[in-house]
Amino acid sequence: MPSKRGCFKMLLLLALAGALLVYFVGEVFFNLNSNLVAVSVLNSAQPLQILSKRGAWKPATGLTPADLAAAMIERHAETGMRWTTLKVRRDNGVLAAAAQRVFGAEVHVITLVPDRFDFMTTFQSKFALTTARERMAEQNLWFSITANFRDPKGRPMGWVYHEGKQFNQNFGEWSGCFFVKDGRPWFGPKSLLNDVPGLIQEGSQVYPSVMKNHTIFPYVELQPDEFFDGTKISYRALGGMRKDGTIVFVLSGDGGVMNVGEVTEIARKLDVQHATLLDGGRALQYSIRTDDGPWHFQAFNTTLPFTHKLLERQRSPVYIGVRRKAPVIVGGTIE
């Protein structure tokens, strides 16, 4: 009898160790905690709520711009760059409430001043698939994020410019874009390409554009699923700009999944003038350089070479990169 009891304990310990190993692998490579939250709210019909400074949960539509600014928790700040976090949640029953209580959910807002940073597209030769982490390390970037969509073979879907040269062709009528003209970055609808004079130095066609001149395009609310899965709750990434040129990114963090209307509404209340979405969903990944070293977000597996569609690693061909400008030397001093 004692030997049977000992065998049972050993099996129990082995099972526990195996479960912990599976959990560890899931969290490290597949962002398991975040995706448990995402799955728990996937079919919710309730709006995204943001935790206000006073501790009350309110939908984005119920917050004033001042309320939203006060709700931001600062994570990192340096000259020309600020990274803040919004705590969010979404009602969808007991399981969703438990997942969000245990693992949390957040949306990140990153602002960058172009006077202090250079913006560019970054990719490998022949658009070999890569990651935000690799682009940051190889090119000494302060920020990197997935740009446009890719086809099943991994090629970028849309035009790509780098150092004044076009590297890929236009894709249909996709409405959004990131580009740099005369050293200044722009994010928004493709009509900006005609509005802003000059040649494209850097750029990427993206999809969909959501805002111009502080006005959200009607299809975002009225026809969100006619051209794209606008009502789908997923990992989202929005790139936008204020009138003064400040670039604003509104990004899903762990568990902070949104529909297109929600991420756009947050951007509107952050005084964004023009905006477009970047590639999101499982493909979303971005890296931020901080005083403590690089911080990386990946929605799903980017490392393990699984071939199964549900587990395949998410690596993209084109990223938007941001690098700190070299200091200007005037009269023997650095400014």
Protein backbone atom coordinates (compact mmCIF):
# COMPACT_ATOMS: atom_id res chain seq x y z
CA MET A 1 0.00 0.00 0.00
CA PRO A 2 2.73 2.56 0.85
CA SER A 3 4.42 1.91 -2.47
CA LYS A 4 1.15 2.53 -4.36
CA ARG A 5 0.66 5.76 -2.42
CA GLY A 6 4.23 6.78 -3.26
CA CYS A 7 3.68 6.06 -6.96
CA PHE A 8 0.49 8.12 -6.93
CA LYS A 9 2.30 11.07 -5.35
CA MET A 10 5.08 10.79 -7.91
CA LEU A 11 2.59 10.74 -10.78
CA LEU A 12 0.79 13.73 -9.27
CA LEU A 13 4.06 15.66 -8.97
CA LEU A 14 5.01 14.76 -12.55
CA ALA A 15 1.60 15.88 -13.79
CA LEU A 16 1.93 19.15 -11.88
CA ALA A 17 5.45 19.71 -13.23
CA GLY A 18 4.22 18.98 -16.76
CA ALA A 19 1.33 21.42 -16.37
CA LEU A 20 3.68 24.11 -15.11
CA LEU A 21 6.03 23.50 -18.03
CA VAL A 22 3.18 23.75 -20.53
CA TYR A 23 1.99 26.96 -18.86
CA PHE A 24 5.51 28.41 -18.90
CA VAL A 25 5.96 27.63 -22.61
CA GLY A 26 2.50 29.00 -23.35
CA GLU A 27 3.18 32.26 -21.54
CA VAL A 28 6.71 32.82 -22.87
CA PHE A 29 6.05 31.91 -26.51
CA PHE A 30 2.29 32.35 -27.00
CA ASN A 31 1.45 35.18 -24.56
CA LEU A 32 -0.98 32.78 -22.89
CA ASN A 33 -2.30 35.06 -20.13
CA SER A 34 -3.15 37.82 -22.58
CA ASN A 35 -4.84 35.45 -25.01
CA LEU A 36 -6.91 33.85 -22.25
CA VAL A 37 -8.32 37.31 -21.56
CA ALA A 38 -8.78 37.96 -25.29
CA VAL A 39 -10.69 34.71 -25.85
CA SER A 40 -12.88 35.33 -22.80
CA VAL A 41 -14.23 38.60 -24.25
CA LEU A 42 -14.13 37.72 -27.94
CA ASN A 43 -17.91 37.47 -28.39
CA SER A 44 -18.85 40.24 -25.97
CA ALA A 45 -21.39 42.84 -27.06
CA GLN A 46 -20.37 45.19 -24.24
CA PRO A 47 -18.14 48.25 -24.75
CA LEU A 48 -14.53 48.54 -23.67
CA GLN A 49 -14.30 50.24 -20.28
CA ILE A 50 -11.40 52.35 -19.01
CA LEU A 51 -10.42 52.73 -15.36
CA SER A 52 -10.62 56.42 -14.48
CA LYS A 53 -8.33 58.19 -12.06
CA ARG A 54 -11.11 58.11 -9.45
CA GLY A 55 -11.39 54.33 -9.68
CA ALA A 56 -14.61 54.16 -11.70
CA TRP A 57 -14.92 52.06 -14.87
CA LYS A 58 -16.34 54.03 -17.80
CA PRO A 59 -16.72 53.33 -21.53
CA ALA A 60 -14.43 55.36 -23.80
CA THR A 61 -17.46 57.33 -25.02
CA GLY A 62 -18.20 58.32 -21.42
CA LEU A 63 -14.78 59.86 -20.74
CA THR A 64 -13.84 63.42 -21.57
CA PRO A 65 -10.39 64.08 -23.06
CA ALA A 66 -9.33 65.38 -19.64
CA ASP A 67 -10.63 62.21 -17.95
CA LEU A 68 -8.69 60.08 -20.44
CA ALA A 69 -5.49 62.04 -19.89
CA ALA A 70 -5.86 61.66 -16.12
CA ALA A 71 -6.42 57.90 -16.46
CA MET A 72 -3.05 57.33 -18.14
CA ILE A 73 -0.37 55.67 -16.04
CA GLU A 74 3.12 56.74 -17.04
CA ARG A 75 5.49 53.87 -17.82
CA HIS A 76 8.43 55.71 -19.39
CA ALA A 77 9.27 59.27 -20.37
CA GLU A 78 12.26 60.96 -21.96
CA THR A 79 12.76 64.02 -24.14
CA GLY A 80 10.36 63.73 -27.05
CA MET A 81 8.89 60.36 -26.03
CA ARG A 82 6.24 59.20 -23.55
CA TRP A 83 4.73 55.77 -22.92
CA THR A 84 1.55 55.50 -20.85
CA THR A 85 -0.94 52.75 -20.06
CA LEU A 86 -4.73 52.63 -19.69
CA LYS A 87 -6.25 49.89 -17.55
CA VAL A 88 -9.24 48.42 -19.41
CA ARG A 89 -11.86 45.71 -19.08
CA ARG A 90 -14.94 44.35 -20.87
CA ASP A 91 -18.00 42.64 -19.39
CA ASN A 92 -18.76 39.16 -20.71
CA GLY A 93 -19.79 36.95 -17.82
CA VAL A 94 -18.06 35.23 -14.95
CA LEU A 95 -15.14 33.69 -16.88
CA ALA A 96 -14.21 37.00 -18.50
CA ALA A 97 -14.41 38.79 -15.16
CA ALA A 98 -12.16 36.18 -13.55
CA ALA A 99 -9.60 36.24 -16.38
CA GLN A 100 -9.38 40.02 -16.31
CA ARG A 101 -9.17 40.12 -12.52
CA VAL A 102 -6.29 37.63 -12.48
CA PHE A 103 -4.34 38.71 -15.57
CA GLY A 104 -5.53 42.28 -16.20
CA ALA A 105 -5.94 44.08 -19.50
CA GLU A 106 -4.30 47.23 -20.83
CA VAL A 107 -3.98 49.60 -23.76
CA HIS A 108 -0.75 51.51 -24.39
CA VAL A 109 -0.37 55.05 -25.73
CA ILE A 110 3.02 56.10 -27.10
CA THR A 111 3.75 59.66 -28.22
CA LEU A 112 6.83 60.69 -30.19
CA VAL A 113 7.97 64.18 -31.24
CA PRO A 114 9.42 64.13 -34.79
CA ASP A 115 11.91 66.89 -33.96
CA ARG A 116 13.66 64.31 -31.77
CA PHE A 117 13.17 61.14 -33.82
CA ASP A 118 13.55 59.84 -37.37
CA PHE A 119 10.83 57.58 -38.79
CA MET A 120 11.43 54.92 -41.42
CA THR A 121 10.39 51.58 -42.84
CA THR A 122 12.66 48.72 -41.83
CA PHE A 123 12.90 45.28 -43.42
CA GLN A 124 15.36 42.61 -44.47
CA SER A 125 16.62 41.81 -47.95
CA LYS A 126 13.89 40.38 -50.21
CA PHE A 127 11.38 41.02 -47.41
CA ALA A 128 12.53 38.02 -45.40
CA LEU A 129 10.21 37.61 -42.42
CA THR A 130 11.46 39.14 -39.18
CA THR A 131 10.25 40.54 -35.83
CA ALA A 132 9.99 43.90 -34.10
CA ARG A 133 12.58 42.71 -31.59
CA GLU A 134 15.05 41.88 -34.37
CA ARG A 135 14.49 45.18 -36.17
CA MET A 136 15.13 47.11 -32.96
CA ALA A 137 18.34 45.23 -32.20
CA GLU A 138 19.74 45.34 -35.73
CA GLN A 139 19.06 49.03 -36.36
CA ASN A 140 19.36 50.53 -32.87
CA LEU A 141 15.72 51.70 -32.86
CA TRP A 142 13.81 53.35 -30.05
CA PHE A 143 10.49 51.92 -31.29
CA SER A 144 9.46 49.35 -33.89
CA ILE A 145 6.01 48.02 -34.88
CA THR A 146 4.38 45.88 -37.57
CA ALA A 147 3.37 47.96 -40.59
CA ASN A 148 1.24 46.52 -43.39
CA PHE A 149 -0.39 43.15 -43.99
CA ARG A 150 1.32 40.24 -45.71
CA ASP A 151 0.09 37.67 -48.20
CA PRO A 152 0.20 33.89 -47.50
CA LYS A 153 3.74 33.74 -48.91
CA GLY A 154 4.91 36.49 -46.57
CA ARG A 155 5.17 39.33 -49.10
CA PRO A 156 3.95 42.78 -47.98
CA MET A 157 0.53 43.75 -49.29
CA GLY A 158 1.00 47.31 -50.46
CA TRP A 159 3.68 49.76 -51.51
CA VAL A 160 6.82 50.20 -49.42
CA TYR A 161 9.34 53.06 -49.70
CA HIS A 162 12.77 53.25 -48.11
CA GLU A 163 15.40 55.94 -48.63
CA GLY A 164 13.37 57.39 -51.50
CA LYS A 165 13.06 54.11 -53.42
CA GLN A 166 9.88 52.10 -53.94
CA PHE A 167 10.29 48.42 -53.07
CA ASN A 168 6.79 47.01 -53.53
CA GLN A 169 3.67 47.70 -55.55
CA ASN A 170 0.34 49.25 -54.65
CA PHE A 171 -2.33 46.89 -53.30
CA GLY A 172 -5.85 47.66 -54.50
CA GLU A 173 -7.70 50.51 -52.86
CA TRP A 174 -6.33 50.18 -49.36
CA SER A 175 -6.96 53.52 -47.76
CA GLY A 176 -4.28 54.14 -45.14
CA CYS A 177 -0.64 55.07 -45.23
CA PHE A 178 2.45 55.96 -43.27
CA PHE A 179 4.96 58.14 -45.08
CA VAL A 180 7.79 60.60 -44.56
CA LYS A 181 8.18 63.70 -46.72
CA ASP A 182 10.82 66.37 -46.14
CA GLY A 183 11.83 64.50 -42.98
CA ARG A 184 8.35 64.72 -41.41
CA PRO A 185 6.27 61.58 -40.67
CA TRP A 186 2.57 61.35 -41.50
CA PHE A 187 -0.12 58.78 -40.62
CA GLY A 188 -3.63 58.80 -42.06
CA PRO A 189 -5.66 58.36 -45.26
CA LYS A 190 -3.93 58.09 -48.63
CA SER A 191 -5.36 61.48 -49.64
CA LEU A 192 -2.59 63.00 -47.49
CA LEU A 193 -0.12 61.86 -50.15
CA ASN A 194 -1.59 64.49 -52.47
CA ASP A 195 -2.14 67.09 -49.74
CA VAL A 196 1.50 67.04 -48.62
CA PRO A 197 3.98 68.22 -51.28
CA GLY A 198 7.24 66.47 -51.97
CA LEU A 199 8.59 63.00 -52.67
CA ILE A 200 8.10 59.99 -50.40
CA GLN A 201 11.30 59.23 -48.52
CA GLU A 202 9.93 56.43 -46.33
CA GLY A 203 6.49 54.84 -46.34
CA SER A 204 4.14 51.91 -46.20
CA GLN A 205 0.61 51.36 -47.45
CA VAL A 206 -1.62 50.24 -44.56
CA TYR A 207 -5.31 49.61 -43.87
CA PRO A 208 -7.82 50.94 -42.99
CA SER A 209 -7.59 54.69 -42.50
CA VAL A 210 -10.05 55.86 -39.84
CA MET A 211 -9.78 59.63 -39.40
CA LYS A 212 -8.91 62.88 -41.18
CA ASN A 213 -8.99 66.40 -39.77
CA HIS A 214 -10.35 65.17 -36.42
CA THR A 215 -13.34 63.56 -38.18
CA ILE A 216 -13.89 59.80 -37.93
CA PHE A 217 -14.89 58.31 -41.28
CA PRO A 218 -18.59 57.25 -41.29
CA TYR A 219 -17.87 53.64 -42.23
CA VAL A 220 -16.04 53.09 -38.91
CA GLU A 221 -19.39 53.26 -37.10
CA LEU A 222 -22.01 52.74 -39.83
CA GLN A 223 -20.38 50.05 -42.01
CA PRO A 224 -17.55 48.58 -39.92
CA ASP A 225 -17.78 45.11 -41.46
CA GLU A 226 -18.34 46.06 -45.09
CA PHE A 227 -14.68 46.62 -45.90
CA PHE A 228 -12.94 45.14 -42.84
CA ASP A 229 -13.79 43.28 -39.63
CA GLY A 230 -14.45 46.49 -37.76
CA THR A 231 -16.70 45.03 -35.06
CA LYS A 232 -14.34 42.15 -34.34
CA ILE A 233 -12.67 42.34 -30.95
CA SER A 234 -8.98 41.82 -31.60
CA TYR A 235 -5.49 43.16 -31.02
CA ARG A 236 -5.41 46.61 -32.62
CA ALA A 237 -2.71 49.12 -33.54
CA LEU A 238 -3.44 52.70 -34.57
CA GLY A 239 -0.91 55.23 -35.83
CA GLY A 240 -1.97 58.86 -35.85
CA MET A 241 -0.74 62.42 -35.63
CA ARG A 242 -1.74 65.61 -33.92
CA LYS A 243 -1.89 68.98 -35.65
CA ASP A 244 1.50 69.93 -34.20
CA GLY A 245 3.06 66.83 -35.80
CA THR A 246 3.34 64.71 -32.65
CA ILE A 247 2.92 61.05 -33.55
CA VAL A 248 0.52 59.01 -31.40
CA PHE A 249 0.26 55.22 -31.29
CA VAL A 250 -2.74 53.58 -29.56
CA LEU A 251 -1.90 49.91 -29.10
CA SER A 252 -3.43 46.80 -27.60
CA GLY A 253 -1.35 45.51 -24.72
CA ASP A 254 -1.85 42.28 -22.77
CA GLY A 255 -5.57 41.51 -22.86
CA GLY A 256 -6.45 44.95 -24.21
CA VAL A 257 -8.33 43.83 -27.31
CA MET A 258 -10.60 46.34 -29.06
CA ASN A 259 -12.80 46.84 -32.09
CA VAL A 260 -11.99 49.52 -34.67
CA GLY A 261 -14.50 52.01 -33.26
CA GLU A 262 -13.00 51.77 -29.77
CA VAL A 263 -9.36 52.29 -30.73
CA THR A 264 -10.42 55.19 -32.98
CA GLU A 265 -12.47 56.82 -30.22
CA ILE A 266 -9.50 56.72 -27.86
CA ALA A 267 -7.37 58.36 -30.55
CA ARG A 268 -9.97 61.06 -31.15
CA LYS A 269 -9.99 61.98 -27.47
CA LEU A 270 -6.20 62.16 -27.54
CA ASP A 271 -6.57 65.04 -30.03
CA VAL A 272 -5.37 62.97 -33.00
CA GLN A 273 -5.99 64.78 -36.30
CA HIS A 274 -5.32 62.03 -38.87
CA ALA A 275 -5.14 58.27 -38.17
CA THR A 276 -4.92 54.85 -39.75
CA LEU A 277 -4.76 51.30 -38.44
CA LEU A 278 -1.65 49.17 -38.85
CA ASP A 279 -1.51 45.39 -39.02
CA GLY A 280 -2.99 43.83 -35.88
CA GLY A 281 -4.52 40.59 -34.67
CA ARG A 282 -2.08 37.77 -34.00
CA ALA A 283 0.54 39.56 -36.10
CA LEU A 284 0.78 42.57 -33.78
CA GLN A 285 4.16 43.09 -32.18
CA TYR A 286 6.11 46.13 -31.11
CA SER A 287 9.22 47.00 -29.12
CA ILE A 288 10.01 50.06 -27.00
CA ARG A 289 13.43 51.13 -25.74
CA THR A 290 13.42 52.29 -22.09
CA ASP A 291 15.97 53.17 -19.40
CA ASP A 292 15.77 49.57 -18.17
CA GLY A 293 16.34 48.10 -21.62
CA PRO A 294 14.01 47.10 -24.47
CA TRP A 295 10.41 46.09 -23.67
CA HIS A 296 8.68 43.80 -26.16
CA PHE A 297 5.04 42.96 -26.88
CA GLN A 298 3.93 40.12 -29.11
CA ALA A 299 0.34 39.02 -29.49
CA PHE A 300 1.32 35.46 -30.37
CA ASN A 301 4.19 33.09 -31.14
CA THR A 302 7.06 34.68 -33.09
CA THR A 303 9.76 32.10 -32.29
CA LEU A 304 8.71 28.46 -32.39
CA PRO A 305 8.60 27.18 -36.01
CA PHE A 306 5.22 25.39 -35.92
CA THR A 307 3.66 24.82 -39.33
CA HIS A 308 0.09 24.25 -38.10
CA LYS A 309 -2.08 27.25 -38.95
CA LEU A 310 -3.26 27.71 -35.36
CA LEU A 311 0.26 27.71 -33.93
CA GLU A 312 2.45 29.09 -36.74
CA ARG A 313 4.84 31.84 -35.77
CA GLN A 314 3.86 35.38 -36.62
CA ARG A 315 6.71 37.13 -38.41
CA SER A 316 6.18 40.06 -40.77
CA PRO A 317 8.13 41.52 -43.70
CA VAL A 318 7.84 45.27 -43.00
CA TYR A 319 8.01 47.34 -39.82
CA ILE A 320 7.89 51.01 -38.96
CA GLY A 321 11.04 52.01 -37.12
CA VAL A 322 11.82 55.05 -35.00
CA ARG A 323 15.37 56.13 -34.14
CA ARG A 324 16.56 59.03 -32.02
CA LYS A 325 18.04 61.84 -34.10
CA ALA A 326 21.75 62.52 -33.73
CA PRO A 327 22.41 65.61 -31.59
CA VAL A 328 23.09 68.85 -33.43
CA ILE A 329 26.54 70.31 -32.73
CA VAL A 330 26.56 74.13 -32.73
CA GLY A 331 29.67 76.08 -31.85
CA GLY A 332 31.33 73.14 -30.14
CA THR A 333 28.28 72.34 -27.96
CA ILE A 334 25.62 69.67 -28.36
CA GLU A 335 21.99 70.77 -28.55
